[in-house]
Coordinates of N, CA and C and ligand atoms in Angstrom, one line a residue:
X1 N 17.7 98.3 93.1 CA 17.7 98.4 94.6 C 18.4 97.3 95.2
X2 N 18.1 96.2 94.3 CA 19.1 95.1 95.2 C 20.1 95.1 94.9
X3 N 20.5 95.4 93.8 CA 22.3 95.6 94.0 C 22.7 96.5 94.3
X4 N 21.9 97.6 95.1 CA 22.6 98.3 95.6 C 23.1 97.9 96.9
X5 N 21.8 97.0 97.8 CA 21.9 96.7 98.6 C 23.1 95.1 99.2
X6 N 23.0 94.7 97.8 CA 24.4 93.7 98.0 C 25.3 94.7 98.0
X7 N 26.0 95.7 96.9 CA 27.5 96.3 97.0 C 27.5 97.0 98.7
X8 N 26.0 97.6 99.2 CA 26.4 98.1 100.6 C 27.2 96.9 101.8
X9 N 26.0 95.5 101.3 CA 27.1 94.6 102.2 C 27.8 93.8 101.9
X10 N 28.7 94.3 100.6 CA 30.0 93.9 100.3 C 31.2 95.0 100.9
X11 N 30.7 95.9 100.6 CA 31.4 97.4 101.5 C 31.5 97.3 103.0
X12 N 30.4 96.8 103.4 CA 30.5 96.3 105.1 C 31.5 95.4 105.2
X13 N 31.0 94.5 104.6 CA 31.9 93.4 105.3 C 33.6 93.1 104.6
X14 N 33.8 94.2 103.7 CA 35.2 94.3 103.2 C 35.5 95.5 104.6
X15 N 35.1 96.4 104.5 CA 36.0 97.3 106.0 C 35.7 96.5 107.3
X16 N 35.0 95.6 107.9 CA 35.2 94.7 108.8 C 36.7 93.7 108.3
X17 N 36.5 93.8 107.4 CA 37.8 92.6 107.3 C 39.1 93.2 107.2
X18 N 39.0 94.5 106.7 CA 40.4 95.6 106.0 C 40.7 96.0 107.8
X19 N 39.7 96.4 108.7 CA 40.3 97.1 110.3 C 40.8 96.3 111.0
X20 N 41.8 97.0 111.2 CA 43.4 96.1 111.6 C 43.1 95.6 113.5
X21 N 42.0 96.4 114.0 CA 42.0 96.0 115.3 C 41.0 95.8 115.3
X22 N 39.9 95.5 116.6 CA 38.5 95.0 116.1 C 38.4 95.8 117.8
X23 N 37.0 97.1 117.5 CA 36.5 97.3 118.7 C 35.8 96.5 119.6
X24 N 36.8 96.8 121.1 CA 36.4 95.9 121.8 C 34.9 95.8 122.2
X25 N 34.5 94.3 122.4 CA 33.2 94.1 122.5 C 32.7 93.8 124.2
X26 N 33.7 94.1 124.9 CA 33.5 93.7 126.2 C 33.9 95.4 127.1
X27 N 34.1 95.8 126.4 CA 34.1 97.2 127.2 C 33.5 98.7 126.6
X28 N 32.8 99.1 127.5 CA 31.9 100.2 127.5 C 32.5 101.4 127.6
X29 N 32.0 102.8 127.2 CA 33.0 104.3 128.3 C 31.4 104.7 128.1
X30 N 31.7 105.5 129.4 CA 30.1 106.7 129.2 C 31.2 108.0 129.8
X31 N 30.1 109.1 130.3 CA 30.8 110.3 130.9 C 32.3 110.3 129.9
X32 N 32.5 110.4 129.0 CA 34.1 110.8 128.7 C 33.9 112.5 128.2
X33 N 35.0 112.7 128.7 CA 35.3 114.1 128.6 C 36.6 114.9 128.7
X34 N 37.0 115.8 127.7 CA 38.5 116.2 128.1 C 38.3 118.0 128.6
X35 N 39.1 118.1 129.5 CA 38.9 119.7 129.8 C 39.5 120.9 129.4
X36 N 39.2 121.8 128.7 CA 39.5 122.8 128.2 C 41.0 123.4 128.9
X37 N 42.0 123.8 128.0 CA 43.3 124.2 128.8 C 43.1 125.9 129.1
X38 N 43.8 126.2 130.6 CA 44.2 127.4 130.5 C 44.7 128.1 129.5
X39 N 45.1 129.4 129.3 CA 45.8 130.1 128.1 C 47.4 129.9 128.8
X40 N 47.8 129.2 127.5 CA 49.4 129.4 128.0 C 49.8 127.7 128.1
X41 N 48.7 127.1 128.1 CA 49.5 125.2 128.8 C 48.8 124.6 127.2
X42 N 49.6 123.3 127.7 CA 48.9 122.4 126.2 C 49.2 121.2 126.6
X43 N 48.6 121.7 128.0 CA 48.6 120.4 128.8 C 47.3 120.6 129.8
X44 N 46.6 118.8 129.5 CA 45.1 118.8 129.8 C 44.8 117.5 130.3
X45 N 43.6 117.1 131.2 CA 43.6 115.7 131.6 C 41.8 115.6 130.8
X46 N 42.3 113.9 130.8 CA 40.9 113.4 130.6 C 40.1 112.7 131.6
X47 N 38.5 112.7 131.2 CA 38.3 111.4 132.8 C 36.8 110.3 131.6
X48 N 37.0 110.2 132.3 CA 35.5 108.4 131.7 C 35.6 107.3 132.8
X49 N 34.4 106.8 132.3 CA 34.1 105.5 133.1 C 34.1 104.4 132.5
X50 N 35.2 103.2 132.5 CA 35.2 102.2 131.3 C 34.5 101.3 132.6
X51 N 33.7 100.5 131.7 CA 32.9 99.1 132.1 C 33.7 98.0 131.9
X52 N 33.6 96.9 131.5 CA 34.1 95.7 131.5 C 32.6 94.7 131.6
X53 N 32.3 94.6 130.8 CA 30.8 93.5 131.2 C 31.4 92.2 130.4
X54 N 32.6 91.7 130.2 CA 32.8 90.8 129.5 C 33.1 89.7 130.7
X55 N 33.8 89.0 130.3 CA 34.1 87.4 131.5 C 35.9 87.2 132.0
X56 N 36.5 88.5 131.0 CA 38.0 88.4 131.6 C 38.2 89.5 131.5
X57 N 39.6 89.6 132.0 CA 40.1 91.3 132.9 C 40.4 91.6 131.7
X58 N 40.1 93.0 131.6 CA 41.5 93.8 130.1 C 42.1 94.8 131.4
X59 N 43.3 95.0 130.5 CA 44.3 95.9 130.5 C 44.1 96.4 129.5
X60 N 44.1 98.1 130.4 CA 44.3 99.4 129.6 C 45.6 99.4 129.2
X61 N 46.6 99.5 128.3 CA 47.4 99.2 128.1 C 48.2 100.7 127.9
X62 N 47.4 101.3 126.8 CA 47.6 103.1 126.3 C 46.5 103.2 126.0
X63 N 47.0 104.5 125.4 CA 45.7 105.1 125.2 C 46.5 106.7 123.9
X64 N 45.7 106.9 122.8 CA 45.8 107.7 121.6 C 44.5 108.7 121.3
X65 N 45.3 110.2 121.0 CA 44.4 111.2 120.7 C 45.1 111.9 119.6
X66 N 44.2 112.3 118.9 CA 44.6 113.1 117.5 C 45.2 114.4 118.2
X67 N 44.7 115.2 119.0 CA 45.2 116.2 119.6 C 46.9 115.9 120.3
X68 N 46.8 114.5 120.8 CA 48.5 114.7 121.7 C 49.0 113.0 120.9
X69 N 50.5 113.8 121.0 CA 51.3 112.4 120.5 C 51.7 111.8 121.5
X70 N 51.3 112.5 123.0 CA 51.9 111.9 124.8 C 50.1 111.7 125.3
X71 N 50.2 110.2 125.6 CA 49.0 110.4 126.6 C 49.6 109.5 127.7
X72 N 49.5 109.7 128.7 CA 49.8 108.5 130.2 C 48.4 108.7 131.1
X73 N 48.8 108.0 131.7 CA 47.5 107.1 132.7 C 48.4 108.0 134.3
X74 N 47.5 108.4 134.9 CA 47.9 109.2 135.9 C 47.1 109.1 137.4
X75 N 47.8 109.1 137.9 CA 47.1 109.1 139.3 C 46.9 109.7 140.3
X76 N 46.4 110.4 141.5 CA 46.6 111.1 142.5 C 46.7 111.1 143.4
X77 N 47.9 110.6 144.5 CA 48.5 110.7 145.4 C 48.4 111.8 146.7
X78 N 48.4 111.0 147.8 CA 48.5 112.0 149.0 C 49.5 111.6 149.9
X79 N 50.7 112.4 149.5 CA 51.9 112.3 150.2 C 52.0 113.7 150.8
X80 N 52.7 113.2 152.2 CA 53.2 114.8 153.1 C 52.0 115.5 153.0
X81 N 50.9 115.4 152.9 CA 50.0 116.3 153.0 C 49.5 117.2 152.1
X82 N 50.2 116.4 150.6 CA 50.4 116.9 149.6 C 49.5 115.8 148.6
X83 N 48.9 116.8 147.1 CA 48.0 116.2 146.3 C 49.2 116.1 145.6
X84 N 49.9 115.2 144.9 CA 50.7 114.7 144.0 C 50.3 113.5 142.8
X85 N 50.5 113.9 141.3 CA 50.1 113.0 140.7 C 51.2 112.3 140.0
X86 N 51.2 111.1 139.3 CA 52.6 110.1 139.0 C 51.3 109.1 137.7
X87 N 52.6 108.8 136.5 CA 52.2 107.8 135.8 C 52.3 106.4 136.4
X88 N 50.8 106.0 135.9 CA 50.3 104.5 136.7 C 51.5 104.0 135.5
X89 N 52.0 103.3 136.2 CA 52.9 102.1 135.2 C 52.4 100.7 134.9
X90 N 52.2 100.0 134.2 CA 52.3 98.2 133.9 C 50.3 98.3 133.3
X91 N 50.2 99.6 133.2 CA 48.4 99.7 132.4 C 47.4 100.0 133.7
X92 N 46.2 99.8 133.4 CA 45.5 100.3 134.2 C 44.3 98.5 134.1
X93 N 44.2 98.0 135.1 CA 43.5 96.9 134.8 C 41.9 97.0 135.0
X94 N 40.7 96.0 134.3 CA 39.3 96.8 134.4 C 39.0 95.0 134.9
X95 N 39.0 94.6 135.8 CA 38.4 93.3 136.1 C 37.0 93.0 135.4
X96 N 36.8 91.6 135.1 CA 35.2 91.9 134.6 C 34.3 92.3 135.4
X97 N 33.5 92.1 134.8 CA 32.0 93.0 135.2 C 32.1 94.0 136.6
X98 N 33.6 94.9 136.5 CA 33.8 96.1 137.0 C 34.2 97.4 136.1
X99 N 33.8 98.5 137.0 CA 34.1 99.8 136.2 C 35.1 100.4 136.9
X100 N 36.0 100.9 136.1 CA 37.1 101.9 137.1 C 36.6 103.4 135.9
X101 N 36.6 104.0 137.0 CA 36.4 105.6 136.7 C 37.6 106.5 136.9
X102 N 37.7 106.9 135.8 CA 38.9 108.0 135.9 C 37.9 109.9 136.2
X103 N 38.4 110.5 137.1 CA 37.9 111.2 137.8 C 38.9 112.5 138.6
X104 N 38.0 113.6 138.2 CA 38.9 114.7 139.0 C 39.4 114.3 140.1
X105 N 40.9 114.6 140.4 CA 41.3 113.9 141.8 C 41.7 112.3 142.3
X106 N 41.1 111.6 141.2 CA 41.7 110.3 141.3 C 42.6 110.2 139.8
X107 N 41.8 108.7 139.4 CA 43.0 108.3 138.1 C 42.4 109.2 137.0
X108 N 43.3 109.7 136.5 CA 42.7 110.9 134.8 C 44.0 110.2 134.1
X109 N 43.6 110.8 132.4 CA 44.5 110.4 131.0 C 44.8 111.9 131.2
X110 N 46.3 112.0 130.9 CA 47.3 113.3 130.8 C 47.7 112.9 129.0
X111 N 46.8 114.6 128.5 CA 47.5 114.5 127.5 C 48.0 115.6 127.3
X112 N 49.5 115.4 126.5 CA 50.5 116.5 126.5 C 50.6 117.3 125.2
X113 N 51.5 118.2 125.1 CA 52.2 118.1 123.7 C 50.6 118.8 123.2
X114 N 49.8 119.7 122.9 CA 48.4 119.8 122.6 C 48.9 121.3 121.5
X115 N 48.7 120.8 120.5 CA 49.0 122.1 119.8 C 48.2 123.1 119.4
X116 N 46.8 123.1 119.8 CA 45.6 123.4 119.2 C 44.5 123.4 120.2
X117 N 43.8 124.8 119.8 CA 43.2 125.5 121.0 C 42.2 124.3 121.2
X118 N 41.1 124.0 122.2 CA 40.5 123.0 122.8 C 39.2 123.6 123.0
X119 N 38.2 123.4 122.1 CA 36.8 124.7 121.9 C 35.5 123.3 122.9
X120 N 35.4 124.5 124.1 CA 34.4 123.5 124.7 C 33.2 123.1 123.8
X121 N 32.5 122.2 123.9 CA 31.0 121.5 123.1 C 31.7 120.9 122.0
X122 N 32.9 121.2 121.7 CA 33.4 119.9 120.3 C 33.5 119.1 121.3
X123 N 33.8 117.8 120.3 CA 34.0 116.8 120.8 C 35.2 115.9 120.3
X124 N 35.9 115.1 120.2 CA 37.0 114.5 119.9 C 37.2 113.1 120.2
X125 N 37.9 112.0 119.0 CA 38.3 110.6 119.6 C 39.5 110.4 120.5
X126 N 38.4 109.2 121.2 CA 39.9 109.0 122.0 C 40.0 107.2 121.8
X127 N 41.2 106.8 122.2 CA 41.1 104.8 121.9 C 42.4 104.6 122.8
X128 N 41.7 103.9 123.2 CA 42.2 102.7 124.3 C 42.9 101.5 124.0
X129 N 43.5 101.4 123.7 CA 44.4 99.9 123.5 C 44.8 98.8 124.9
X130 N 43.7 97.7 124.2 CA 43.7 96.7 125.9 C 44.9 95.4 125.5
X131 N 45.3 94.6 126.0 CA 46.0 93.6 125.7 C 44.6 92.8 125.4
X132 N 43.6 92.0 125.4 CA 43.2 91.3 125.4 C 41.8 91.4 124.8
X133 N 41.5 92.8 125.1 CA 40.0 92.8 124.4 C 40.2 94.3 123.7
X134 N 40.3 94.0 122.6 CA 40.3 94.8 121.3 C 41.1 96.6 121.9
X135 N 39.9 97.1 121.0 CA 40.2 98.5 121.1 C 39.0 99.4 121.6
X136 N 39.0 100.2 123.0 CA 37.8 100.9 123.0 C 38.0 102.2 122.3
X137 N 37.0 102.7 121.3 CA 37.4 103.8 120.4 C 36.1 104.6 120.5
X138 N 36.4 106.1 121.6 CA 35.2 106.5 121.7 C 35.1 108.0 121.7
X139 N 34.2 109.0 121.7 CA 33.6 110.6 121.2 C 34.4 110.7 123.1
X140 N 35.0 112.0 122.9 CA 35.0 112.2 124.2 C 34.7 113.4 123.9
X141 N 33.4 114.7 125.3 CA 33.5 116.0 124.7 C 34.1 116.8 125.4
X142 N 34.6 118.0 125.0 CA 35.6 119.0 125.2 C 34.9 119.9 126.4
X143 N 34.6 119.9 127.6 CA 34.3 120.5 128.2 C 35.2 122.2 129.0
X144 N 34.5 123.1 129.3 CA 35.2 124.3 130.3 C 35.7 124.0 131.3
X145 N 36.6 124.1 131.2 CA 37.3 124.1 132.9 C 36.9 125.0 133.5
X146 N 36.2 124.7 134.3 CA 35.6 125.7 135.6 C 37.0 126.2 136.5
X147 N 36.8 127.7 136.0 CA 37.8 128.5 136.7 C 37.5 128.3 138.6
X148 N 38.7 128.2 139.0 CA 38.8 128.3 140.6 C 39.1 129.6 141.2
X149 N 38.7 130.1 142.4 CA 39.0 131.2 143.0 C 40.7 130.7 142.8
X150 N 41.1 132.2 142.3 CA 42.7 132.0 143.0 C 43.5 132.7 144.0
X151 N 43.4 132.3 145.3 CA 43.9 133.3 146.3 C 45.6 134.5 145.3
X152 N 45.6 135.7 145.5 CA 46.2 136.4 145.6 C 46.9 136.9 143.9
X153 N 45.5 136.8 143.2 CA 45.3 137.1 141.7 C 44.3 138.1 141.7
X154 N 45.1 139.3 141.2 CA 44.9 140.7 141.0 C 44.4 140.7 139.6
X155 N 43.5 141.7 139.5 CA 42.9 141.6 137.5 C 43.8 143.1 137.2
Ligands
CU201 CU1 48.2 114.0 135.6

């Protein structure tokens, strides 16, 4: 029993030393979730709430999903009277001990390029790459897009 219990934490503490990034320790996500695509797009946004309880700012820098080889940081705009969205450029910053929430209608992660259907209740990783504090690497779940009335859609 005890050597078993040593080779377990020789195994620990060799894959802490083998992982090339080190999960960030200063930032949190809760609520993450990506939304199921229409039929026909393979293109979908995500939303979460990253924390920052640490003592200095990170930058969101990117961000990586098994499902898309394109993810951008996105925003939404009210120009002309118009909802318009645009990639946030230069990262997305989380000052300490604040949360920025990415959220229907404000800032969401646009992932592209999706080759593969998107089954609500799964769940999937998603990682964040900060300049400064590690990597946040977290379960995001696959939720339904709640269909919208569509004016002038005949069945
Ligand atoms: Cu977008």
């Amino acid at each position: 029993m005890k050597k078993i219990i040593t080779l377990l934490l020789i195994l620990v503490a060799q894959a802490s030393l083998v992982a090339p990034l080190a999960q960030s320790s200063s930032l949190q996500a809760s609520d993450a979730y990506i939304r199921t695509m229409p039929p026909g797009l393979t293109t979908t946004a995500g939303f979460l709430s990253i924390t920052n309880s640490g003592s200095t700012p990170c930058l969101l820098l990117s961000a990586e999903s098994q499902l898309s080889d394109r993810l951008e940081f996105h925003e939404h705009l009210h120009s002309d009277g118009m909802m318009r969205m645009r990639p946030v450029t230069g990262g997305i910053n989380v000052p300490a001990g604040e949360t920025v929430v990415f959220k229907p209608g404000g800032l969401h992660i646009m992932l592209f390029n999706i080759q593969q259907p998107l089954i609500a209740g799964e769940s999937t990783r998603l990682q964040f790459n900060t300049d400064q504090c590690g990597i946040l690497d977290i379960s995001a779940e696959i939720r339904s897009l709640v269909a919208k009335p569509m004016g002038g859609m005949h069945h």
